[in-house]
PDB file of C-alpha atoms in Angstrom:
ATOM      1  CA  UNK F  28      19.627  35.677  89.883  1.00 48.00           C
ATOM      2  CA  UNK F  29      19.931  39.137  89.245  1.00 51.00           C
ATOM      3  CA  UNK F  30      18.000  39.166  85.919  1.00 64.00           C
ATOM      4  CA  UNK F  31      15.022  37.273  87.507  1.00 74.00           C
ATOM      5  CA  UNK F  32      12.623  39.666  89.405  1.00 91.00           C
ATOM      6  CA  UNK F  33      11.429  38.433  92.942  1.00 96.00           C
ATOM      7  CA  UNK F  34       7.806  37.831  93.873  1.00 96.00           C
ATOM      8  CA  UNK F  35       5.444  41.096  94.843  1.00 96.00           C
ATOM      9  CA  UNK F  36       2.777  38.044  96.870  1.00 97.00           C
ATOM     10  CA  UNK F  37       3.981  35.401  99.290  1.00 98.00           C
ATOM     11  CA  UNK F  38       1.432  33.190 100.466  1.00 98.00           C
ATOM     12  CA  UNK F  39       2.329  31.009 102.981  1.00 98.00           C
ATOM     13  CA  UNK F  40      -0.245  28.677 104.110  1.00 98.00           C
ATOM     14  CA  UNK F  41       0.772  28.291 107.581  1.00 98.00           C
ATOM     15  CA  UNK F  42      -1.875  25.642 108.309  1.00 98.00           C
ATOM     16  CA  UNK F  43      -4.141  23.799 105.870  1.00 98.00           C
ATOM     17  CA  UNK F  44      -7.947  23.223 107.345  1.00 97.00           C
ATOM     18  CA  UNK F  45     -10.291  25.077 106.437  1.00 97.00           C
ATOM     19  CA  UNK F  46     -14.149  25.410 108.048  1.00 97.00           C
ATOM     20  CA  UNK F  47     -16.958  26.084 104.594  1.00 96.00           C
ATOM     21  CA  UNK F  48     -16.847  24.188 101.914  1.00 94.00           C
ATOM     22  CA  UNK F  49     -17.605  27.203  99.287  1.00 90.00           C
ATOM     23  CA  UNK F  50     -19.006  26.724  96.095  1.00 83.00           C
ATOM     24  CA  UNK F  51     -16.564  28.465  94.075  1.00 82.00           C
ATOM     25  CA  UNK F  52     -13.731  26.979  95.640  1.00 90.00           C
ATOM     26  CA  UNK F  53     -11.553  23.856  95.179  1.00 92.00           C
ATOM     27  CA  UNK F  54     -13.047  23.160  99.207  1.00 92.00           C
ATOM     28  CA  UNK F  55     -16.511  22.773  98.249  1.00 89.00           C
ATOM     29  CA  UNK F  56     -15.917  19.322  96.301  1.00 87.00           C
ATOM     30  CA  UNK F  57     -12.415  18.137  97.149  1.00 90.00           C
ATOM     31  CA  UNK F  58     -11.193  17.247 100.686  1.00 86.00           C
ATOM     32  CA  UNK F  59      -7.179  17.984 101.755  1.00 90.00           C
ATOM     33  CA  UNK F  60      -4.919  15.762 104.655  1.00 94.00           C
ATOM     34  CA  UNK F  61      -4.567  18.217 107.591  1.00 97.00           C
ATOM     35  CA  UNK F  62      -0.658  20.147 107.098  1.00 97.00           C
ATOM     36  CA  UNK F  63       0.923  22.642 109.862  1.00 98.00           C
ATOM     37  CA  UNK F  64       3.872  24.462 108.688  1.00 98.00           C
ATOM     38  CA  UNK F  65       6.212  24.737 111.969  1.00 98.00           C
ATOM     39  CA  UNK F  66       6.198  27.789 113.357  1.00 98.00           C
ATOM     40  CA  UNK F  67      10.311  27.804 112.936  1.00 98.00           C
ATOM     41  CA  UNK F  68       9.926  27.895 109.242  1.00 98.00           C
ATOM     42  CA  UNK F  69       7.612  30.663 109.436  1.00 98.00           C
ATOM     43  CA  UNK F  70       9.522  32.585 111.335  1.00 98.00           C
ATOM     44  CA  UNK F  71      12.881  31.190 109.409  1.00 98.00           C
ATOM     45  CA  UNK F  72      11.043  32.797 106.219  1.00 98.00           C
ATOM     46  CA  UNK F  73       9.732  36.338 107.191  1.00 98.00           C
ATOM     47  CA  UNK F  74      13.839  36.546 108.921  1.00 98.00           C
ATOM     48  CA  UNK F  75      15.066  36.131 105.086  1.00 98.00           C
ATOM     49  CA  UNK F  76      12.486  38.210 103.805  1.00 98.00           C
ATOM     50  CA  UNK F  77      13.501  40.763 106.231  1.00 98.00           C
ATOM     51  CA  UNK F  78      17.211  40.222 104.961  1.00 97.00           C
ATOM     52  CA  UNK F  79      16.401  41.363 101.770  1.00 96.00           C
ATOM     53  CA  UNK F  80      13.979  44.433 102.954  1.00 96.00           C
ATOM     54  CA  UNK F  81      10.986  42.889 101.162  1.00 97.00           C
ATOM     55  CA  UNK F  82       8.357  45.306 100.901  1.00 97.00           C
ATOM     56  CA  UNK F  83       5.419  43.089  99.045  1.00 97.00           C
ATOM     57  CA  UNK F  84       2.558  41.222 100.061  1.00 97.00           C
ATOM     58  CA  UNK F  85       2.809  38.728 102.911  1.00 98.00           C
ATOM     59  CA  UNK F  86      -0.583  36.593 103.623  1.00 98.00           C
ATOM     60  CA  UNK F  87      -1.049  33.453 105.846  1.00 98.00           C
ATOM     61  CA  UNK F  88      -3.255  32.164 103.176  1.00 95.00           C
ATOM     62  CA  UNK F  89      -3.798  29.217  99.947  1.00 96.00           C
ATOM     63  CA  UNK F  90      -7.090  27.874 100.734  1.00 96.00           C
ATOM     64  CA  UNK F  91      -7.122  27.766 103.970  1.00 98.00           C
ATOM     65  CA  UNK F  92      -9.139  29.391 106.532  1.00 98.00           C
ATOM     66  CA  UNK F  93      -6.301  31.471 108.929  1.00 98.00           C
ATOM     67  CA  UNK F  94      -8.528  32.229 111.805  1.00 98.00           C
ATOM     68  CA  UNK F  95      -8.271  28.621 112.424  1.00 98.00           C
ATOM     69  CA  UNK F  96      -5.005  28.692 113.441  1.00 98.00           C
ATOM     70  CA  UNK F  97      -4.180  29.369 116.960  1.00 98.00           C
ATOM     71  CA  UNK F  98      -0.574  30.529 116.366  1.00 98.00           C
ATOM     72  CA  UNK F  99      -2.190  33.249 113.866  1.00 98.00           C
ATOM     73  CA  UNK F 100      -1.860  36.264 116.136  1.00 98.00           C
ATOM     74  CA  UNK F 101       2.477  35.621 116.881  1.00 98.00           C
ATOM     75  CA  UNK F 102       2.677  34.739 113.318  1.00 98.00           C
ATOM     76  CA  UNK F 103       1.397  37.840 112.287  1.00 98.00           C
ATOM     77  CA  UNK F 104       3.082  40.301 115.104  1.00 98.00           C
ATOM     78  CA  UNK F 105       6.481  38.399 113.912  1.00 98.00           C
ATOM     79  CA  UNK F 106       5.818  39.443 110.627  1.00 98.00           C
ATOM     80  CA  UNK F 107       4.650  43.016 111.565  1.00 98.00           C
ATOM     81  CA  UNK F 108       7.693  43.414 113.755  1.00 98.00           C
ATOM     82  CA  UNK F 109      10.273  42.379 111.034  1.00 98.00           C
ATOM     83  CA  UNK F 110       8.998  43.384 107.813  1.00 98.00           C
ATOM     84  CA  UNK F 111       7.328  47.294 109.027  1.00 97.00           C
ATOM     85  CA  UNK F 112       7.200  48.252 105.030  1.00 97.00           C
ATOM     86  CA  UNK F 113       5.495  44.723 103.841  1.00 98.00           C
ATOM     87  CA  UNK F 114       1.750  44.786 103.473  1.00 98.00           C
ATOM     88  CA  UNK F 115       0.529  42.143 105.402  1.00 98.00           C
ATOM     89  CA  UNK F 116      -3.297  40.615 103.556  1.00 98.00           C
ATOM     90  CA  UNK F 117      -5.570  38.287 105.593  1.00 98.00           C
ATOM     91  CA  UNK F 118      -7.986  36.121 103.505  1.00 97.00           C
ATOM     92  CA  UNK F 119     -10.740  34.894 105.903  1.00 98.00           C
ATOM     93  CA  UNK F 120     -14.174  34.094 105.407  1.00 98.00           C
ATOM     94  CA  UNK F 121     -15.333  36.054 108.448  1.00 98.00           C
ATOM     95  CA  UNK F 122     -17.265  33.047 110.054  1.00 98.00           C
ATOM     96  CA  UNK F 123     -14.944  33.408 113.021  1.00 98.00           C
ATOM     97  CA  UNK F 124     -14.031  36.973 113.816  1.00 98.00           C
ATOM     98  CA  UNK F 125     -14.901  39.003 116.603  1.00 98.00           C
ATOM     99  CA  UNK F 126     -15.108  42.428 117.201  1.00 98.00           C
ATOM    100  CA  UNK F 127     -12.240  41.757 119.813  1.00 98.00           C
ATOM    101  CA  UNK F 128     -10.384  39.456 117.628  1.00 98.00           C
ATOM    102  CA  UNK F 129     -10.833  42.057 114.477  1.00 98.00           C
ATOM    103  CA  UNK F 130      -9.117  44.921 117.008  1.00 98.00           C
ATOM    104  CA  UNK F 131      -6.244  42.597 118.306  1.00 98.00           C
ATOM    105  CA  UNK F 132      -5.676  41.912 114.166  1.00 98.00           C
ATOM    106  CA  UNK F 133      -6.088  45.558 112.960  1.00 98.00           C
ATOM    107  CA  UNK F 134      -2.404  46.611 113.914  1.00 98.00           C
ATOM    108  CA  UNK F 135      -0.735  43.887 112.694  1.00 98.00           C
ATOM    109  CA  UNK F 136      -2.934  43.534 109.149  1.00 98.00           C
ATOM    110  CA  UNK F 137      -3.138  45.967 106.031  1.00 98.00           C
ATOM    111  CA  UNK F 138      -6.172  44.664 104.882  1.00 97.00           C
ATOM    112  CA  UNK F 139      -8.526  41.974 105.229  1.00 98.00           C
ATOM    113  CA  UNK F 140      -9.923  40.582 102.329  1.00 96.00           C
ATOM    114  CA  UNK F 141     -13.299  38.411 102.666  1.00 96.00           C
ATOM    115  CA  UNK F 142     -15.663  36.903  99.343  1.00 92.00           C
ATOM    116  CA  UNK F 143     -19.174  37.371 100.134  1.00 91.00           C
ATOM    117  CA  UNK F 144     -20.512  35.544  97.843  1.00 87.00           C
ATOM    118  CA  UNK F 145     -21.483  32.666 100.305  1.00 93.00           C
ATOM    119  CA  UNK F 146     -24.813  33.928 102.796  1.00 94.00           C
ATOM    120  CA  UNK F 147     -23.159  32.316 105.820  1.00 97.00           C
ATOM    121  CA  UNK F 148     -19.778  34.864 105.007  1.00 97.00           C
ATOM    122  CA  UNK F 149     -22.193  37.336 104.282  1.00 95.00           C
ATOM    123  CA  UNK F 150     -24.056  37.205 107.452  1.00 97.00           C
ATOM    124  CA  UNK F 151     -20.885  37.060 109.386  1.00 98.00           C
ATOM    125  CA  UNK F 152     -19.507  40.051 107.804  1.00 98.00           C
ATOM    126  CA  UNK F 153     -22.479  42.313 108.849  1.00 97.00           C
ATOM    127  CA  UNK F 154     -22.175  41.161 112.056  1.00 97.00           C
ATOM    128  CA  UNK F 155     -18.767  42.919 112.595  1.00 97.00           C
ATOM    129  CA  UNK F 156     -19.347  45.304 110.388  1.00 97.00           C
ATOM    130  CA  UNK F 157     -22.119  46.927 112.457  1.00 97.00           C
ATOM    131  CA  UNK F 158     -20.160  47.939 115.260  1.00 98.00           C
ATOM    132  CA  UNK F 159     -16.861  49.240 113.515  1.00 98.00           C
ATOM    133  CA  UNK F 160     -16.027  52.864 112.990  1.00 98.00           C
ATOM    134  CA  UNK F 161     -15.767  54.533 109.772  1.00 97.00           C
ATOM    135  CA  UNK F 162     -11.754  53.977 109.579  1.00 97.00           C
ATOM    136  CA  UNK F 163     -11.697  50.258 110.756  1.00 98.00           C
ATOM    137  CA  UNK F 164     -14.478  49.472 108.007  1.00 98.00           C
ATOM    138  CA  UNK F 165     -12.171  50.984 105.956  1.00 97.00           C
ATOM    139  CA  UNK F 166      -9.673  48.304 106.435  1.00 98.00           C
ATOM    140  CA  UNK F 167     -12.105  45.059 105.153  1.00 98.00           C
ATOM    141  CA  UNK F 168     -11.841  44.713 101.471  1.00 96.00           C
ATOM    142  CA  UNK F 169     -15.564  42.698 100.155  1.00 93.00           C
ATOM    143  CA  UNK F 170     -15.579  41.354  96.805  1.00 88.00           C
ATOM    144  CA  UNK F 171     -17.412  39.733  94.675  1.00 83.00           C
ATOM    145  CA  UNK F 172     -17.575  36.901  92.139  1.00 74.00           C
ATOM    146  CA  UNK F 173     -21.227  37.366  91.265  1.00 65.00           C
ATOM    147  CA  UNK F 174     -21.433  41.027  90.609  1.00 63.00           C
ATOM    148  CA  UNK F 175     -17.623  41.823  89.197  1.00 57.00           C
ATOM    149  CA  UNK F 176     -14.733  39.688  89.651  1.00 53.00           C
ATOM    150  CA  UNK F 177     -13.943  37.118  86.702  1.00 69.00           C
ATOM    151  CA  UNK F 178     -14.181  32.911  87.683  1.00 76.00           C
ATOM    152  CA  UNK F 179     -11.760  30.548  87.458  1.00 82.00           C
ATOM    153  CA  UNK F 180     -11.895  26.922  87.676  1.00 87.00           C
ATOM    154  CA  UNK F 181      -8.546  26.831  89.504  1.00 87.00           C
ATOM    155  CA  UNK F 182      -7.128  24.587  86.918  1.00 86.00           C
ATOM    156  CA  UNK F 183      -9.831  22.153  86.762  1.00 85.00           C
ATOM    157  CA  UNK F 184     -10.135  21.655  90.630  1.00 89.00           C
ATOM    158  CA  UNK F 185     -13.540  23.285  90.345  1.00 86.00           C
ATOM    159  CA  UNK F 186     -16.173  21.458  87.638  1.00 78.00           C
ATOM    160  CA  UNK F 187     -17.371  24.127  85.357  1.00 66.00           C
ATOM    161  CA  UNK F 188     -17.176  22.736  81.804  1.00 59.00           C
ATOM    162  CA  UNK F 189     -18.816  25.855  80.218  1.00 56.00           C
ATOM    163  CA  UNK F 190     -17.983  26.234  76.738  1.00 53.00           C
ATOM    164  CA  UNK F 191     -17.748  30.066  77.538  1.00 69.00           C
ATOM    165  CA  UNK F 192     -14.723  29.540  79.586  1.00 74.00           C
ATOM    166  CA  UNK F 193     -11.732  29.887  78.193  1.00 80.00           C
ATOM    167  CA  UNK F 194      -8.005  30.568  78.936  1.00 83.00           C
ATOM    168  CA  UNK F 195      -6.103  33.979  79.925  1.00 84.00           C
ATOM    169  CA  UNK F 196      -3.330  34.570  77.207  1.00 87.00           C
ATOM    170  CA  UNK F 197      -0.992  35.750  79.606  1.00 89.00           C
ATOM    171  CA  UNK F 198      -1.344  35.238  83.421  1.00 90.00           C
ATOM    172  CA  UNK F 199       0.624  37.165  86.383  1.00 90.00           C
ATOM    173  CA  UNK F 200      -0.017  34.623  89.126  1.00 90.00           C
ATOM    174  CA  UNK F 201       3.273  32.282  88.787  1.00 92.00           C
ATOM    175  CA  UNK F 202       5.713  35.616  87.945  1.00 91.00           C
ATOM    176  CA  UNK F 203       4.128  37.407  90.886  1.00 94.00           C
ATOM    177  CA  UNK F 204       3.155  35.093  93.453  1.00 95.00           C
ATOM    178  CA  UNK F 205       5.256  32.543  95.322  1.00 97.00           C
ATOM    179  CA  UNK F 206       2.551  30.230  97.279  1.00 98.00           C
ATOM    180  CA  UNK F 207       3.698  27.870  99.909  1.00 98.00           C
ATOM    181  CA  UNK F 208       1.189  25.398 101.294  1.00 98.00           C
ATOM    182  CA  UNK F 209       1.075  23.806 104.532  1.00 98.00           C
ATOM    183  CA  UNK F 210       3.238  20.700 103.685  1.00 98.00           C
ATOM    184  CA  UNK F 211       5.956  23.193 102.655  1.00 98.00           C
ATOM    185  CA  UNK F 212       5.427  22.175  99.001  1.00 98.00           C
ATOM    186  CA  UNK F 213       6.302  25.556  96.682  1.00 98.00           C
ATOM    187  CA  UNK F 214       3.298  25.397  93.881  1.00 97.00           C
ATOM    188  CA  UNK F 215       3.508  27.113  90.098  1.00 97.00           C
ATOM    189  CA  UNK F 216       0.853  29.473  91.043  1.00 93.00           C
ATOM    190  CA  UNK F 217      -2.334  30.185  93.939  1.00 93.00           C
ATOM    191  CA  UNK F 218      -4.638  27.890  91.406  1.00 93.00           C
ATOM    192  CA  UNK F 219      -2.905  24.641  92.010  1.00 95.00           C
ATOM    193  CA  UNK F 220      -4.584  23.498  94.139  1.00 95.00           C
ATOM    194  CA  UNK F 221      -3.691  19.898  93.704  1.00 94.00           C
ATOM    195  CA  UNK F 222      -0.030  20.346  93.687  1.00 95.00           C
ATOM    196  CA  UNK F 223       0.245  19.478  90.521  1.00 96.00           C
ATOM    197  CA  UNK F 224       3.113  21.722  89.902  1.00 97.00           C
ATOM    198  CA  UNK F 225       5.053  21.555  92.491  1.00 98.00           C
ATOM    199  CA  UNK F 226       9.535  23.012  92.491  1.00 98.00           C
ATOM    200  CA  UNK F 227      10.400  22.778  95.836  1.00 98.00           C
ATOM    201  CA  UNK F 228      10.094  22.219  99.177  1.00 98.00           C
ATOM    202  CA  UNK F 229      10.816  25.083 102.216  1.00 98.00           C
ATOM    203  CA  UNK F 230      11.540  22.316 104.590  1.00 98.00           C
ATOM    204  CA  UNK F 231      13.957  20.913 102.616  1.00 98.00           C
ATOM    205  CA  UNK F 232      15.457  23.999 100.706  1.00 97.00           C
ATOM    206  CA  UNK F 233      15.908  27.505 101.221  1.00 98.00           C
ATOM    207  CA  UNK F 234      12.934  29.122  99.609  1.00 98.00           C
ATOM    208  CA  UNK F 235      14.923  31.946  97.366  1.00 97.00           C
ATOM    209  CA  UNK F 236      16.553  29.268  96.373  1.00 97.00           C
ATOM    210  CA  UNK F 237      13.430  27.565  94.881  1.00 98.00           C
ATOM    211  CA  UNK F 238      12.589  30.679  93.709  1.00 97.00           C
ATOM    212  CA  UNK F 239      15.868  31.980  91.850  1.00 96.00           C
ATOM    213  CA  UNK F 240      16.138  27.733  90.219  1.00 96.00           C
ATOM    214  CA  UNK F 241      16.764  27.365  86.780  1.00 95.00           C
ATOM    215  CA  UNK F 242      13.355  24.870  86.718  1.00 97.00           C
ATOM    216  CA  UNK F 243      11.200  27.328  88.075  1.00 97.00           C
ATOM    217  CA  UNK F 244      12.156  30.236  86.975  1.00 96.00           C
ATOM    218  CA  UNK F 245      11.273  28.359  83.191  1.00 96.00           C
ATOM    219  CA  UNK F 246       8.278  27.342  84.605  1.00 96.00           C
ATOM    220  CA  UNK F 247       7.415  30.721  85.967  1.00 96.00           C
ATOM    221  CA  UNK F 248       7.853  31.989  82.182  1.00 95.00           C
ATOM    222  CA  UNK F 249       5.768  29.487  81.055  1.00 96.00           C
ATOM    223  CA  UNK F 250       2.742  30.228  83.593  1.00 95.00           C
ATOM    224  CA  UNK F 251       3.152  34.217  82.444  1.00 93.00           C
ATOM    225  CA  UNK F 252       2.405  32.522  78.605  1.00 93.00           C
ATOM    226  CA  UNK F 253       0.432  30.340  79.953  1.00 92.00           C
ATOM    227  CA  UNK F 254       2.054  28.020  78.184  1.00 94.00           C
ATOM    228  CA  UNK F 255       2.565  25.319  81.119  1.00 95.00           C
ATOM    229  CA  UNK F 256       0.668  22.053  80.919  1.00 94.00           C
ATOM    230  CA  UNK F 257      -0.775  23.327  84.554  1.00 94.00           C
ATOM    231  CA  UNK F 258      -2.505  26.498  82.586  1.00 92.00           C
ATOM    232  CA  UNK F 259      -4.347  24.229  80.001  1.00 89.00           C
ATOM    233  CA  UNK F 260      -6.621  23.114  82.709  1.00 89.00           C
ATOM    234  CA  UNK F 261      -7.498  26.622  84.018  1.00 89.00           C
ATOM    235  CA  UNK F 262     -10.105  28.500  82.264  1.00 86.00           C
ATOM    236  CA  UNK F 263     -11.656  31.771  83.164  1.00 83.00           C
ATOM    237  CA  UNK F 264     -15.025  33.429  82.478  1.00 76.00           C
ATOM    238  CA  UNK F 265     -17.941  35.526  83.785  1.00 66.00           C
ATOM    239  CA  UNK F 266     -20.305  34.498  86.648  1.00 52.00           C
ATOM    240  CA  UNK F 267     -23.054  35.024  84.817  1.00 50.00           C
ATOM    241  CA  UNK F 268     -21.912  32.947  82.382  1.00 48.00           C
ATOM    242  CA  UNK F 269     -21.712  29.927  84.559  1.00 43.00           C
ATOM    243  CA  UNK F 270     -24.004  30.205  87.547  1.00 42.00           C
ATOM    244  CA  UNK F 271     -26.206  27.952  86.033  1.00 45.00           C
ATOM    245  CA  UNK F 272     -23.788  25.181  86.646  1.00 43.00           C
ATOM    246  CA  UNK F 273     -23.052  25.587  90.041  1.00 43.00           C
TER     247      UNK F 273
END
């Protein structure tokens, strides 16, 4: 254990429904069973995290949609309260903040993160925006897959079959990230969508323990190669590359 370096991103989807069906995400074409993580295991989590003073990324997120989920707010003041050095990310598409919501957030969050890509996100986004000050706007992180961030196919779970797409030769996600979806289910990396690689279950194990095991710790390696038979499917290129297809 000691010569295996822990994650600097958890993602724990705490519930899986999400409300756009995006075109550059796994949502827009494929359809998921509705999963709740219990709030116990949540909470059972962020107390071990706290245990080991972990001072990384925490975010409610896989593709999910967080404002969704009523039990956001004590999720998030739980995790505020017990992990003061983590940096706590939201991923939401905007569609359902408030001003009032946004301010009842802002203590407990680091950043939010939001993908504008999508009008309707877009729109929502300038809504809020409009009536922030100067330091709250500071807090929303936009980006952008059309003007500068790279596009994956998230291992085949979006159809792009552009011949200018090809794969990363080494790949930080599964070293870096431990993602937890809403079943529980502990996936290689945030691009698997379909649980296709799948070590471990929180509701069944403790999740270090997934973490620090022999299997995926191996398979962990092999994602930083991108050597696992997960990575052959995932491809990468430039929007402009591939808009027509979309």
């Amino acid at each position: 254990m000691q010569n295996i370096k822990l994650f600097r991103t958890i993602e724990i989807e705490i519930s899986s429904p999400c409300n756009l069906r995006c075109k550059t995400c796994p949502n827009g074409a494929n359809s998921r069973p509705y999963g709740e993580l219990p709030l116990s295991v949540i909470k059972d989590i962020t107390l071990k995290l706290e245990d080991i003073e972990y001072t990384g990324v925490f975010s409610p997120h896989f593709y999910n949609e967080p404002l969704l989920d009523k039990r956001l707010i004590e999720i998030l003041s739980f995790a505020r309260a017990h992990l003061p050095r983590a940096k706590i990310f939201l991923f939401t598409n905007f569609t359902l903040m408030t001003v009032t919501l946004f301010r009842k957030l802002l203590p407990l969050v680091n950043r939010f993160i939001v993908t504008i890509d999508e009008p309707v996100i877009k729109k929502a986004v300038d809504s809020i925006t409009k009536n922030l000050n100067q330091d709250e706007l500071k807090m929303i992180h936009k980006r952008s897959i059309l003007t500068n961030n790279s596009f994956s196919n998230r291992a085949g779970a979006v159809s792009l079959n552009s011949c200018r797409m090809k794969r990363l030769t080494t790949c930080f996600f599964s070293k870096d990230y431990m993602t937890i979806d809403a079943f529980g289910d502990v996936h290689l990396c945030c691009n698997d969508y379909h649980g296709e690689a799948v070590y471990g279950n929180v509701l069944e194990r403790n999740f270090l323990d997934i973490w620090f095991s022999p299997d995926y710790s191996t398979a962990r390696e092999e994602g930083f190669q991108s050597a696992h038979p997960l990575c052959e499917k995932c491809k990468w290129g430039k929007w402009n590359d591939l808009i027509g297809e979309l």
